[in-house]
């Protein structure tokens, strides 16, 4: 069920699938639900997909796409994704660290 949730979230994010209009707030909601899901929610999270979803949520917070801009929350998600080995997040954290100093 978790993979389907992420797939649907991407459909809402892109708005390119017939019958699924672009809805960034709905996409953000689904991505966030995926991240915070517990075993009680019956959502199986793919450990390989989770870092990418954290990165995507970080981008949403950075750009204010589907959610109010929040650099602090964006950084939290980028750091989680980087700690999970997601290379794009590692690169992003490194770039921002050089430009703006330490994340903390």
PDB file of N, CA and C in Angstrom:
ATOM      1  N   UNK A   1       0.818  -1.203   0.000  1.00  0.00           N
ATOM      2  CA  UNK A   1       0.000   0.000   0.000  1.00  0.00           C
ATOM      3  C   UNK A   1       0.854   1.256   0.000  1.00  0.00           C
ATOM      4  N   UNK A   2       2.047   1.193   0.603  1.00  0.00           N
ATOM      5  CA  UNK A   2       2.904   2.368   0.687  1.00  0.00           C
ATOM      6  C   UNK A   2       3.400   2.829  -0.666  1.00  0.00           C
ATOM      7  N   UNK A   3       3.782   1.858  -1.513  1.00  0.00           N
ATOM      8  CA  UNK A   3       4.254   2.208  -2.845  1.00  0.00           C
ATOM      9  C   UNK A   3       3.174   2.883  -3.668  1.00  0.00           C
ATOM     10  N   UNK A   4       1.941   2.409  -3.514  1.00  0.00           N
ATOM     11  CA  UNK A   4       0.820   3.011  -4.227  1.00  0.00           C
ATOM     12  C   UNK A   4       0.577   4.438  -3.737  1.00  0.00           C
ATOM     13  N   UNK A   5       0.772   4.666  -2.440  1.00  0.00           N
ATOM     14  CA  UNK A   5       0.578   6.001  -1.877  1.00  0.00           C
ATOM     15  C   UNK A   5       1.584   6.977  -2.479  1.00  0.00           C
ATOM     16  N   UNK A   6       2.832   6.544  -2.579  1.00  0.00           N
ATOM     17  CA  UNK A   6       3.863   7.405  -3.149  1.00  0.00           C
ATOM     18  C   UNK A   6       3.588   7.641  -4.632  1.00  0.00           C
ATOM     19  N   UNK A   7       3.162   6.615  -5.326  1.00  0.00           N
ATOM     20  CA  UNK A   7       2.826   6.748  -6.745  1.00  0.00           C
ATOM     21  C   UNK A   7       1.699   7.764  -6.936  1.00  0.00           C
ATOM     22  N   UNK A   8       0.653   7.673  -6.122  1.00  0.00           N
ATOM     23  CA  UNK A   8      -0.451   8.614  -6.210  1.00  0.00           C
ATOM     24  C   UNK A   8       0.014  10.030  -5.865  1.00  0.00           C
ATOM     25  N   UNK A   9       0.853  10.152  -4.861  1.00  0.00           N
ATOM     26  CA  UNK A   9       1.386  11.465  -4.483  1.00  0.00           C
ATOM     27  C   UNK A   9       2.141  12.085  -5.654  1.00  0.00           C
ATOM     28  N   UNK A  10       2.926  11.273  -6.348  1.00  0.00           N
ATOM     29  CA  UNK A  10       3.667  11.788  -7.514  1.00  0.00           C
ATOM     30  C   UNK A  10       2.715  12.202  -8.631  1.00  0.00           C
ATOM     31  N   UNK A  11       1.630  11.446  -8.786  1.00  0.00           N
ATOM     32  CA  UNK A  11       0.641  11.820  -9.806  1.00  0.00           C
ATOM     33  C   UNK A  11       0.044  13.190  -9.491  1.00  0.00           C
ATOM     34  N   UNK A  12      -0.316  13.413  -8.220  1.00  0.00           N
ATOM     35  CA  UNK A  12      -0.842  14.716  -7.821  1.00  0.00           C
ATOM     36  C   UNK A  12       0.221  15.802  -7.964  1.00  0.00           C
ATOM     37  N   UNK A  13       1.455  15.465  -7.668  1.00  0.00           N
ATOM     38  CA  UNK A  13       2.539  16.446  -7.744  1.00  0.00           C
ATOM     39  C   UNK A  13       2.756  16.905  -9.187  1.00  0.00           C
ATOM     40  N   UNK A  14       2.752  15.965 -10.107  1.00  0.00           N
ATOM     41  CA  UNK A  14       3.042  16.285 -11.506  1.00  0.00           C
ATOM     42  C   UNK A  14       1.813  16.736 -12.280  1.00  0.00           C
ATOM     43  N   UNK A  15       0.656  16.162 -11.982  1.00  0.00           N
ATOM     44  CA  UNK A  15      -0.565  16.525 -12.679  1.00  0.00           C
ATOM     45  C   UNK A  15      -0.564  16.164 -14.154  1.00  0.00           C
ATOM     46  N   UNK A  16       0.163  15.108 -14.525  1.00  0.00           N
ATOM     47  CA  UNK A  16       0.265  14.729 -15.936  1.00  0.00           C
ATOM     48  C   UNK A  16      -0.543  13.478 -16.278  1.00  0.00           C
ATOM     49  N   UNK A  17      -1.141  12.848 -15.288  1.00  0.00           N
ATOM     50  CA  UNK A  17      -1.934  11.647 -15.526  1.00  0.00           C
ATOM     51  C   UNK A  17      -3.384  12.063 -15.747  1.00  0.00           C
ATOM     52  N   UNK A  18      -3.973  11.561 -16.808  1.00  0.00           N
ATOM     53  CA  UNK A  18      -5.358  11.887 -17.115  1.00  0.00           C
ATOM     54  C   UNK A  18      -6.255  11.473 -15.946  1.00  0.00           C
ATOM     55  N   UNK A  19      -7.090  12.385 -15.516  1.00  0.00           N
ATOM     56  CA  UNK A  19      -8.011  12.105 -14.416  1.00  0.00           C
ATOM     57  C   UNK A  19      -7.454  12.444 -13.046  1.00  0.00           C
ATOM     58  N   UNK A  20      -6.176  12.797 -12.969  1.00  0.00           N
ATOM     59  CA  UNK A  20      -5.559  13.186 -11.692  1.00  0.00           C
ATOM     60  C   UNK A  20      -5.001  14.595 -11.857  1.00  0.00           C
ATOM     61  N   UNK A  21      -5.766  15.602 -11.445  1.00  0.00           N
ATOM     62  CA  UNK A  21      -5.296  16.978 -11.602  1.00  0.00           C
ATOM     63  C   UNK A  21      -4.130  17.284 -10.662  1.00  0.00           C
ATOM     64  N   UNK A  22      -3.319  18.233 -11.051  1.00  0.00           N
ATOM     65  CA  UNK A  22      -2.225  18.635 -10.168  1.00  0.00           C
ATOM     66  C   UNK A  22      -2.814  19.230  -8.892  1.00  0.00           C
ATOM     67  N   UNK A  23      -2.361  18.718  -7.771  1.00  0.00           N
ATOM     68  CA  UNK A  23      -2.815  19.187  -6.464  1.00  0.00           C
ATOM     69  C   UNK A  23      -1.630  19.030  -5.513  1.00  0.00           C
ATOM     70  N   UNK A  24      -0.847  20.086  -5.391  1.00  0.00           N
ATOM     71  CA  UNK A  24       0.386  20.015  -4.607  1.00  0.00           C
ATOM     72  C   UNK A  24       0.124  19.795  -3.126  1.00  0.00           C
ATOM     73  N   UNK A  25      -0.960  20.338  -2.613  1.00  0.00           N
ATOM     74  CA  UNK A  25      -1.283  20.134  -1.196  1.00  0.00           C
ATOM     75  C   UNK A  25      -1.610  18.663  -0.933  1.00  0.00           C
ATOM     76  N   UNK A  26      -2.344  18.027  -1.846  1.00  0.00           N
ATOM     77  CA  UNK A  26      -2.668  16.610  -1.688  1.00  0.00           C
ATOM     78  C   UNK A  26      -1.413  15.748  -1.819  1.00  0.00           C
ATOM     79  N   UNK A  27      -0.537  16.115  -2.741  1.00  0.00           N
ATOM     80  CA  UNK A  27       0.716  15.385  -2.900  1.00  0.00           C
ATOM     81  C   UNK A  27       1.536  15.461  -1.619  1.00  0.00           C
ATOM     82  N   UNK A  28       1.664  16.669  -1.068  1.00  0.00           N
ATOM     83  CA  UNK A  28       2.421  16.841   0.174  1.00  0.00           C
ATOM     84  C   UNK A  28       1.807  16.022   1.299  1.00  0.00           C
ATOM     85  N   UNK A  29       0.475  16.042   1.400  1.00  0.00           N
ATOM     86  CA  UNK A  29      -0.217  15.286   2.446  1.00  0.00           C
ATOM     87  C   UNK A  29       0.098  13.793   2.339  1.00  0.00           C
ATOM     88  N   UNK A  30       0.061  13.261   1.133  1.00  0.00           N
ATOM     89  CA  UNK A  30       0.331  11.833   0.940  1.00  0.00           C
ATOM     90  C   UNK A  30       1.788  11.494   1.238  1.00  0.00           C
ATOM     91  N   UNK A  31       2.719  12.335   0.768  1.00  0.00           N
ATOM     92  CA  UNK A  31       4.138  12.103   1.080  1.00  0.00           C
ATOM     93  C   UNK A  31       4.363  12.113   2.595  1.00  0.00           C
ATOM     94  N   UNK A  32       3.748  13.077   3.278  1.00  0.00           N
ATOM     95  CA  UNK A  32       3.910  13.187   4.733  1.00  0.00           C
ATOM     96  C   UNK A  32       3.309  11.989   5.457  1.00  0.00           C
ATOM     97  N   UNK A  33       2.149  11.529   4.986  1.00  0.00           N
ATOM     98  CA  UNK A  33       1.523  10.350   5.589  1.00  0.00           C
ATOM     99  C   UNK A  33       2.428   9.131   5.443  1.00  0.00           C
ATOM    100  N   UNK A  34       3.080   9.021   4.311  1.00  0.00           N
ATOM    101  CA  UNK A  34       3.988   7.897   4.062  1.00  0.00           C
ATOM    102  C   UNK A  34       5.150   7.925   5.056  1.00  0.00           C
ATOM    103  N   UNK A  35       5.695   9.098   5.275  1.00  0.00           N
ATOM    104  CA  UNK A  35       6.842   9.240   6.183  1.00  0.00           C
ATOM    105  C   UNK A  35       6.456   8.904   7.621  1.00  0.00           C
ATOM    106  N   UNK A  36       5.291   9.349   8.046  1.00  0.00           N
ATOM    107  CA  UNK A  36       4.908   9.204   9.455  1.00  0.00           C
ATOM    108  C   UNK A  36       4.117   7.932   9.739  1.00  0.00           C
ATOM    109  N   UNK A  37       3.885   7.124   8.725  1.00  0.00           N
ATOM    110  CA  UNK A  37       3.080   5.912   8.906  1.00  0.00           C
ATOM    111  C   UNK A  37       3.724   4.960   9.911  1.00  0.00           C
ATOM    112  N   UNK A  38       2.881   4.302  10.666  1.00  0.00           N
ATOM    113  CA  UNK A  38       3.344   3.272  11.586  1.00  0.00           C
ATOM    114  C   UNK A  38       2.791   1.933  11.115  1.00  0.00           C
ATOM    115  N   UNK A  39       3.219   0.860  11.750  1.00  0.00           N
ATOM    116  CA  UNK A  39       2.732  -0.461  11.371  1.00  0.00           C
ATOM    117  C   UNK A  39       1.226  -0.572  11.574  1.00  0.00           C
ATOM    118  N   UNK A  40       0.676   0.191  12.498  1.00  0.00           N
ATOM    119  CA  UNK A  40      -0.770   0.178  12.743  1.00  0.00           C
ATOM    120  C   UNK A  40      -1.548   0.758  11.566  1.00  0.00           C
ATOM    121  N   UNK A  41      -0.900   1.601  10.771  1.00  0.00           N
ATOM    122  CA  UNK A  41      -1.562   2.213   9.624  1.00  0.00           C
ATOM    123  C   UNK A  41      -1.643   1.263   8.422  1.00  0.00           C
ATOM    124  N   UNK A  42      -1.004   0.136   8.548  1.00  0.00           N
ATOM    125  CA  UNK A  42      -0.975  -0.876   7.487  1.00  0.00           C
ATOM    126  C   UNK A  42      -0.357  -0.346   6.199  1.00  0.00           C
ATOM    127  N   UNK A  43       0.575   0.564   6.344  1.00  0.00           N
ATOM    128  CA  UNK A  43       1.312   1.090   5.205  1.00  0.00           C
ATOM    129  C   UNK A  43       2.721   0.519   5.282  1.00  0.00           C
ATOM    130  N   UNK A  44       3.094  -0.218   4.263  1.00  0.00           N
ATOM    131  CA  UNK A  44       4.423  -0.811   4.225  1.00  0.00           C
ATOM    132  C   UNK A  44       5.345   0.179   3.529  1.00  0.00           C
ATOM    133  N   UNK A  45       6.338   0.658   4.271  1.00  0.00           N
ATOM    134  CA  UNK A  45       7.274   1.622   3.698  1.00  0.00           C
ATOM    135  C   UNK A  45       8.478   0.887   3.132  1.00  0.00           C
ATOM    136  N   UNK A  46       8.832   1.249   1.932  1.00  0.00           N
ATOM    137  CA  UNK A  46       9.985   0.686   1.261  1.00  0.00           C
ATOM    138  C   UNK A  46      11.219   1.444   1.744  1.00  0.00           C
ATOM    139  N   UNK A  47      12.174   0.735   2.385  1.00  0.00           N
ATOM    140  CA  UNK A  47      13.350   1.444   2.902  1.00  0.00           C
ATOM    141  C   UNK A  47      14.173   2.122   1.813  1.00  0.00           C
ATOM    142  N   UNK A  48      14.045   1.659   0.583  1.00  0.00           N
ATOM    143  CA  UNK A  48      14.772   2.304  -0.508  1.00  0.00           C
ATOM    144  C   UNK A  48      14.052   3.559  -0.997  1.00  0.00           C
ATOM    145  N   UNK A  49      12.752   3.622  -0.802  1.00  0.00           N
ATOM    146  CA  UNK A  49      11.959   4.758  -1.257  1.00  0.00           C
ATOM    147  C   UNK A  49      11.885   5.863  -0.208  1.00  0.00           C
ATOM    148  N   UNK A  50      11.992   5.505   1.044  1.00  0.00           N
ATOM    149  CA  UNK A  50      11.826   6.463   2.133  1.00  0.00           C
ATOM    150  C   UNK A  50      12.782   7.659   2.052  1.00  0.00           C
ATOM    151  N   UNK A  51      14.076   7.464   1.766  1.00  0.00           N
ATOM    152  CA  UNK A  51      14.959   8.636   1.673  1.00  0.00           C
ATOM    153  C   UNK A  51      14.538   9.608   0.575  1.00  0.00           C
ATOM    154  N   UNK A  52      14.088   9.068  -0.559  1.00  0.00           N
ATOM    155  CA  UNK A  52      13.639   9.934  -1.653  1.00  0.00           C
ATOM    156  C   UNK A  52      12.397  10.731  -1.238  1.00  0.00           C
ATOM    157  N   UNK A  53      11.501  10.103  -0.507  1.00  0.00           N
ATOM    158  CA  UNK A  53      10.292  10.796  -0.064  1.00  0.00           C
ATOM    159  C   UNK A  53      10.663  11.905   0.927  1.00  0.00           C
ATOM    160  N   UNK A  54      11.612  11.633   1.830  1.00  0.00           N
ATOM    161  CA  UNK A  54      12.075  12.696   2.746  1.00  0.00           C
ATOM    162  C   UNK A  54      12.658  13.853   1.939  1.00  0.00           C
ATOM    163  N   UNK A  55      13.450  13.539   0.939  1.00  0.00           N
ATOM    164  CA  UNK A  55      14.042  14.581   0.098  1.00  0.00           C
ATOM    165  C   UNK A  55      12.941  15.389  -0.588  1.00  0.00           C
ATOM    166  N   UNK A  56      11.943  14.700  -1.127  1.00  0.00           N
ATOM    167  CA  UNK A  56      10.844  15.365  -1.816  1.00  0.00           C
ATOM    168  C   UNK A  56      10.085  16.295  -0.871  1.00  0.00           C
ATOM    169  N   UNK A  57       9.837  15.840   0.352  1.00  0.00           N
ATOM    170  CA  UNK A  57       9.157  16.689   1.341  1.00  0.00           C
ATOM    171  C   UNK A  57      10.024  17.906   1.662  1.00  0.00           C
ATOM    172  N   UNK A  58      11.335  17.709   1.753  1.00  0.00           N
ATOM    173  CA  UNK A  58      12.239  18.833   1.969  1.00  0.00           C
ATOM    174  C   UNK A  58      12.147  19.862   0.854  1.00  0.00           C
ATOM    175  N   UNK A  59      12.066  19.383  -0.378  1.00  0.00           N
ATOM    176  CA  UNK A  59      11.925  20.291  -1.530  1.00  0.00           C
ATOM    177  C   UNK A  59      10.598  21.042  -1.451  1.00  0.00           C
ATOM    178  N   UNK A  60       9.534  20.346  -1.064  1.00  0.00           N
ATOM    179  CA  UNK A  60       8.231  21.002  -0.911  1.00  0.00           C
ATOM    180  C   UNK A  60       8.323  22.147   0.100  1.00  0.00           C
ATOM    181  N   UNK A  61       8.960  21.889   1.243  1.00  0.00           N
ATOM    182  CA  UNK A  61       9.118  22.933   2.258  1.00  0.00           C
ATOM    183  C   UNK A  61      10.007  24.069   1.751  1.00  0.00           C
ATOM    184  N   UNK A  62      11.027  23.745   0.984  1.00  0.00           N
ATOM    185  CA  UNK A  62      11.933  24.762   0.460  1.00  0.00           C
ATOM    186  C   UNK A  62      11.225  25.694  -0.508  1.00  0.00           C
ATOM    187  N   UNK A  63      10.413  25.117  -1.387  1.00  0.00           N
ATOM    188  CA  UNK A  63       9.769  25.886  -2.451  1.00  0.00           C
ATOM    189  C   UNK A  63       8.359  26.345  -2.115  1.00  0.00           C
ATOM    190  N   UNK A  64       7.817  25.890  -0.988  1.00  0.00           N
ATOM    191  CA  UNK A  64       6.448  26.234  -0.650  1.00  0.00           C
ATOM    192  C   UNK A  64       5.443  25.601  -1.595  1.00  0.00           C
ATOM    193  N   UNK A  65       5.730  24.398  -2.043  1.00  0.00           N
ATOM    194  CA  UNK A  65       4.851  23.685  -2.981  1.00  0.00           C
ATOM    195  C   UNK A  65       3.947  22.733  -2.196  1.00  0.00           C
ATOM    196  N   UNK A  66       2.697  23.113  -2.025  1.00  0.00           N
ATOM    197  CA  UNK A  66       1.741  22.280  -1.307  1.00  0.00           C
ATOM    198  C   UNK A  66       1.764  22.474   0.194  1.00  0.00           C
ATOM    199  N   UNK A  67       2.675  23.303   0.652  1.00  0.00           N
ATOM    200  CA  UNK A  67       2.829  23.559   2.078  1.00  0.00           C
ATOM    201  C   UNK A  67       3.515  24.926   2.232  1.00  0.00           C
ATOM    202  N   UNK A  68       3.330  25.546   3.372  1.00  0.00           N
ATOM    203  CA  UNK A  68       3.997  26.827   3.615  1.00  0.00           C
ATOM    204  C   UNK A  68       5.512  26.629   3.679  1.00  0.00           C
ATOM    205  N   UNK A  69       6.255  27.563   3.109  1.00  0.00           N
ATOM    206  CA  UNK A  69       7.717  27.463   3.141  1.00  0.00           C
ATOM    207  C   UNK A  69       8.206  27.404   4.586  1.00  0.00           C
ATOM    208  N   UNK A  70       9.185  26.521   4.821  1.00  0.00           N
ATOM    209  CA  UNK A  70       9.748  26.373   6.157  1.00  0.00           C
ATOM    210  C   UNK A  70      11.139  25.775   5.998  1.00  0.00           C
ATOM    211  N   UNK A  71      12.152  26.634   6.029  1.00  0.00           N
ATOM    212  CA  UNK A  71      13.527  26.182   5.813  1.00  0.00           C
ATOM    213  C   UNK A  71      13.998  25.211   6.881  1.00  0.00           C
ATOM    214  N   UNK A  72      13.553  25.414   8.113  1.00  0.00           N
ATOM    215  CA  UNK A  72      13.968  24.530   9.201  1.00  0.00           C
ATOM    216  C   UNK A  72      13.459  23.101   8.970  1.00  0.00           C
ATOM    217  N   UNK A  73      12.176  22.991   8.620  1.00  0.00           N
ATOM    218  CA  UNK A  73      11.623  21.662   8.347  1.00  0.00           C
ATOM    219  C   UNK A  73      12.244  21.056   7.097  1.00  0.00           C
ATOM    220  N   UNK A  74      12.515  21.886   6.107  1.00  0.00           N
ATOM    221  CA  UNK A  74      13.177  21.397   4.893  1.00  0.00           C
ATOM    222  C   UNK A  74      14.525  20.780   5.243  1.00  0.00           C
ATOM    223  N   UNK A  75      15.297  21.482   6.048  1.00  0.00           N
ATOM    224  CA  UNK A  75      16.618  20.983   6.447  1.00  0.00           C
ATOM    225  C   UNK A  75      16.515  19.665   7.201  1.00  0.00           C
ATOM    226  N   UNK A  76      15.509  19.546   8.062  1.00  0.00           N
ATOM    227  CA  UNK A  76      15.317  18.300   8.812  1.00  0.00           C
ATOM    228  C   UNK A  76      15.136  17.126   7.856  1.00  0.00           C
ATOM    229  N   UNK A  77      14.310  17.313   6.848  1.00  0.00           N
ATOM    230  CA  UNK A  77      14.051  16.224   5.900  1.00  0.00           C
ATOM    231  C   UNK A  77      15.257  15.945   5.010  1.00  0.00           C
ATOM    232  N   UNK A  78      15.977  17.001   4.617  1.00  0.00           N
ATOM    233  CA  UNK A  78      17.196  16.791   3.824  1.00  0.00           C
ATOM    234  C   UNK A  78      18.229  16.010   4.634  1.00  0.00           C
ATOM    235  N   UNK A  79      18.369  16.363   5.901  1.00  0.00           N
ATOM    236  CA  UNK A  79      19.343  15.672   6.746  1.00  0.00           C
ATOM    237  C   UNK A  79      18.967  14.205   6.950  1.00  0.00           C
ATOM    238  N   UNK A  80      17.685  13.932   7.150  1.00  0.00           N
ATOM    239  CA  UNK A  80      17.238  12.542   7.317  1.00  0.00           C
ATOM    240  C   UNK A  80      17.547  11.757   6.053  1.00  0.00           C
ATOM    241  N   UNK A  81      17.214  12.332   4.911  1.00  0.00           N
ATOM    242  CA  UNK A  81      17.476  11.651   3.636  1.00  0.00           C
ATOM    243  C   UNK A  81      18.974  11.420   3.446  1.00  0.00           C
ATOM    244  N   UNK A  82      19.781  12.408   3.797  1.00  0.00           N
ATOM    245  CA  UNK A  82      21.238  12.261   3.671  1.00  0.00           C
ATOM    246  C   UNK A  82      21.761  11.175   4.600  1.00  0.00           C
ATOM    247  N   UNK A  83      21.258  11.144   5.829  1.00  0.00           N
ATOM    248  CA  UNK A  83      21.675  10.113   6.786  1.00  0.00           C
ATOM    249  C   UNK A  83      21.291   8.714   6.308  1.00  0.00           C
ATOM    250  N   UNK A  84      20.227   8.633   5.512  1.00  0.00           N
ATOM    251  CA  UNK A  84      19.787   7.348   4.961  1.00  0.00           C
ATOM    252  C   UNK A  84      20.553   6.985   3.690  1.00  0.00           C
ATOM    253  N   UNK A  85      21.494   7.847   3.305  1.00  0.00           N
ATOM    254  CA  UNK A  85      22.338   7.543   2.160  1.00  0.00           C
ATOM    255  C   UNK A  85      21.850   8.085   0.834  1.00  0.00           C
ATOM    256  N   UNK A  86      20.862   8.961   0.844  1.00  0.00           N
ATOM    257  CA  UNK A  86      20.350   9.513  -0.406  1.00  0.00           C
ATOM    258  C   UNK A  86      21.325  10.565  -0.930  1.00  0.00           C
ATOM    259  N   UNK A  87      21.968  10.260  -2.045  1.00  0.00           N
ATOM    260  CA  UNK A  87      23.080  11.067  -2.564  1.00  0.00           C
ATOM    261  C   UNK A  87      22.653  12.502  -2.877  1.00  0.00           C
ATOM    262  N   UNK A  88      21.500  12.676  -3.509  1.00  0.00           N
ATOM    263  CA  UNK A  88      21.056  14.043  -3.843  1.00  0.00           C
ATOM    264  C   UNK A  88      20.916  14.883  -2.587  1.00  0.00           C
ATOM    265  N   UNK A  89      20.444  14.281  -1.504  1.00  0.00           N
ATOM    266  CA  UNK A  89      20.310  15.024  -0.251  1.00  0.00           C
ATOM    267  C   UNK A  89      21.686  15.359   0.323  1.00  0.00           C
ATOM    268  N   UNK A  90      22.620  14.410   0.198  1.00  0.00           N
ATOM    269  CA  UNK A  90      23.984  14.676   0.673  1.00  0.00           C
ATOM    270  C   UNK A  90      24.583  15.856  -0.079  1.00  0.00           C
ATOM    271  N   UNK A  91      24.390  15.849  -1.400  1.00  0.00           N
ATOM    272  CA  UNK A  91      24.909  16.947  -2.221  1.00  0.00           C
ATOM    273  C   UNK A  91      24.228  18.252  -1.845  1.00  0.00           C
ATOM    274  N   UNK A  92      22.924  18.215  -1.673  1.00  0.00           N
ATOM    275  CA  UNK A  92      22.169  19.408  -1.334  1.00  0.00           C
ATOM    276  C   UNK A  92      22.611  19.964   0.009  1.00  0.00           C
ATOM    277  N   UNK A  93      22.761  19.081   0.993  1.00  0.00           N
ATOM    278  CA  UNK A  93      23.213  19.521   2.318  1.00  0.00           C
ATOM    279  C   UNK A  93      24.604  20.129   2.233  1.00  0.00           C
ATOM    280  N   UNK A  94      25.463  19.522   1.440  1.00  0.00           N
ATOM    281  CA  UNK A  94      26.821  20.036   1.282  1.00  0.00           C
ATOM    282  C   UNK A  94      26.845  21.402   0.639  1.00  0.00           C
ATOM    283  N   UNK A  95      26.025  21.587  -0.384  1.00  0.00           N
ATOM    284  CA  UNK A  95      25.950  22.878  -1.069  1.00  0.00           C
ATOM    285  C   UNK A  95      25.441  23.945  -0.127  1.00  0.00           C
ATOM    286  N   UNK A  96      24.365  23.665   0.594  1.00  0.00           N
ATOM    287  CA  UNK A  96      23.805  24.651   1.511  1.00  0.00           C
ATOM    288  C   UNK A  96      24.735  24.928   2.681  1.00  0.00           C
ATOM    289  N   UNK A  97      25.439  23.897   3.130  1.00  0.00           N
ATOM    290  CA  UNK A  97      26.370  24.090   4.224  1.00  0.00           C
ATOM    291  C   UNK A  97      27.481  25.044   3.819  1.00  0.00           C
ATOM    292  N   UNK A  98      27.979  24.888   2.590  1.00  0.00           N
ATOM    293  CA  UNK A  98      29.035  25.786   2.102  1.00  0.00           C
ATOM    294  C   UNK A  98      28.516  27.201   1.896  1.00  0.00           C
ATOM    295  N   UNK A  99      27.270  27.311   1.425  1.00  0.00           N
ATOM    296  CA  UNK A  99      26.718  28.640   1.131  1.00  0.00           C
ATOM    297  C   UNK A  99      26.274  29.381   2.382  1.00  0.00           C
ATOM    298  N   UNK A 100      25.674  28.668   3.309  1.00  0.00           N
ATOM    299  CA  UNK A 100      25.023  29.330   4.441  1.00  0.00           C
ATOM    300  C   UNK A 100      25.631  28.971   5.804  1.00  0.00           C
ATOM    301  N   UNK A 101      26.656  28.174   5.800  1.00  0.00           N
ATOM    302  CA  UNK A 101      27.242  27.764   7.068  1.00  0.00           C
ATOM    303  C   UNK A 101      26.589  26.498   7.572  1.00  0.00           C
ATOM    304  N   UNK A 102      26.845  26.172   8.809  1.00  0.00           N
ATOM    305  CA  UNK A 102      26.300  24.941   9.399  1.00  0.00           C
ATOM    306  C   UNK A 102      24.789  24.979   9.414  1.00  0.00           C
ATOM    307  N   UNK A 103      24.156  23.809   9.269  1.00  0.00           N
ATOM    308  CA  UNK A 103      22.692  23.722   9.261  1.00  0.00           C
ATOM    309  C   UNK A 103      22.084  24.080  10.607  1.00  0.00           C
ATOM    310  N   UNK A 104      22.809  23.886  11.660  1.00  0.00           N
ATOM    311  CA  UNK A 104      22.241  24.109  13.002  1.00  0.00           C
ATOM    312  C   UNK A 104      22.127  25.573  13.336  1.00  0.00           C
TER     313      UNK A 104
END
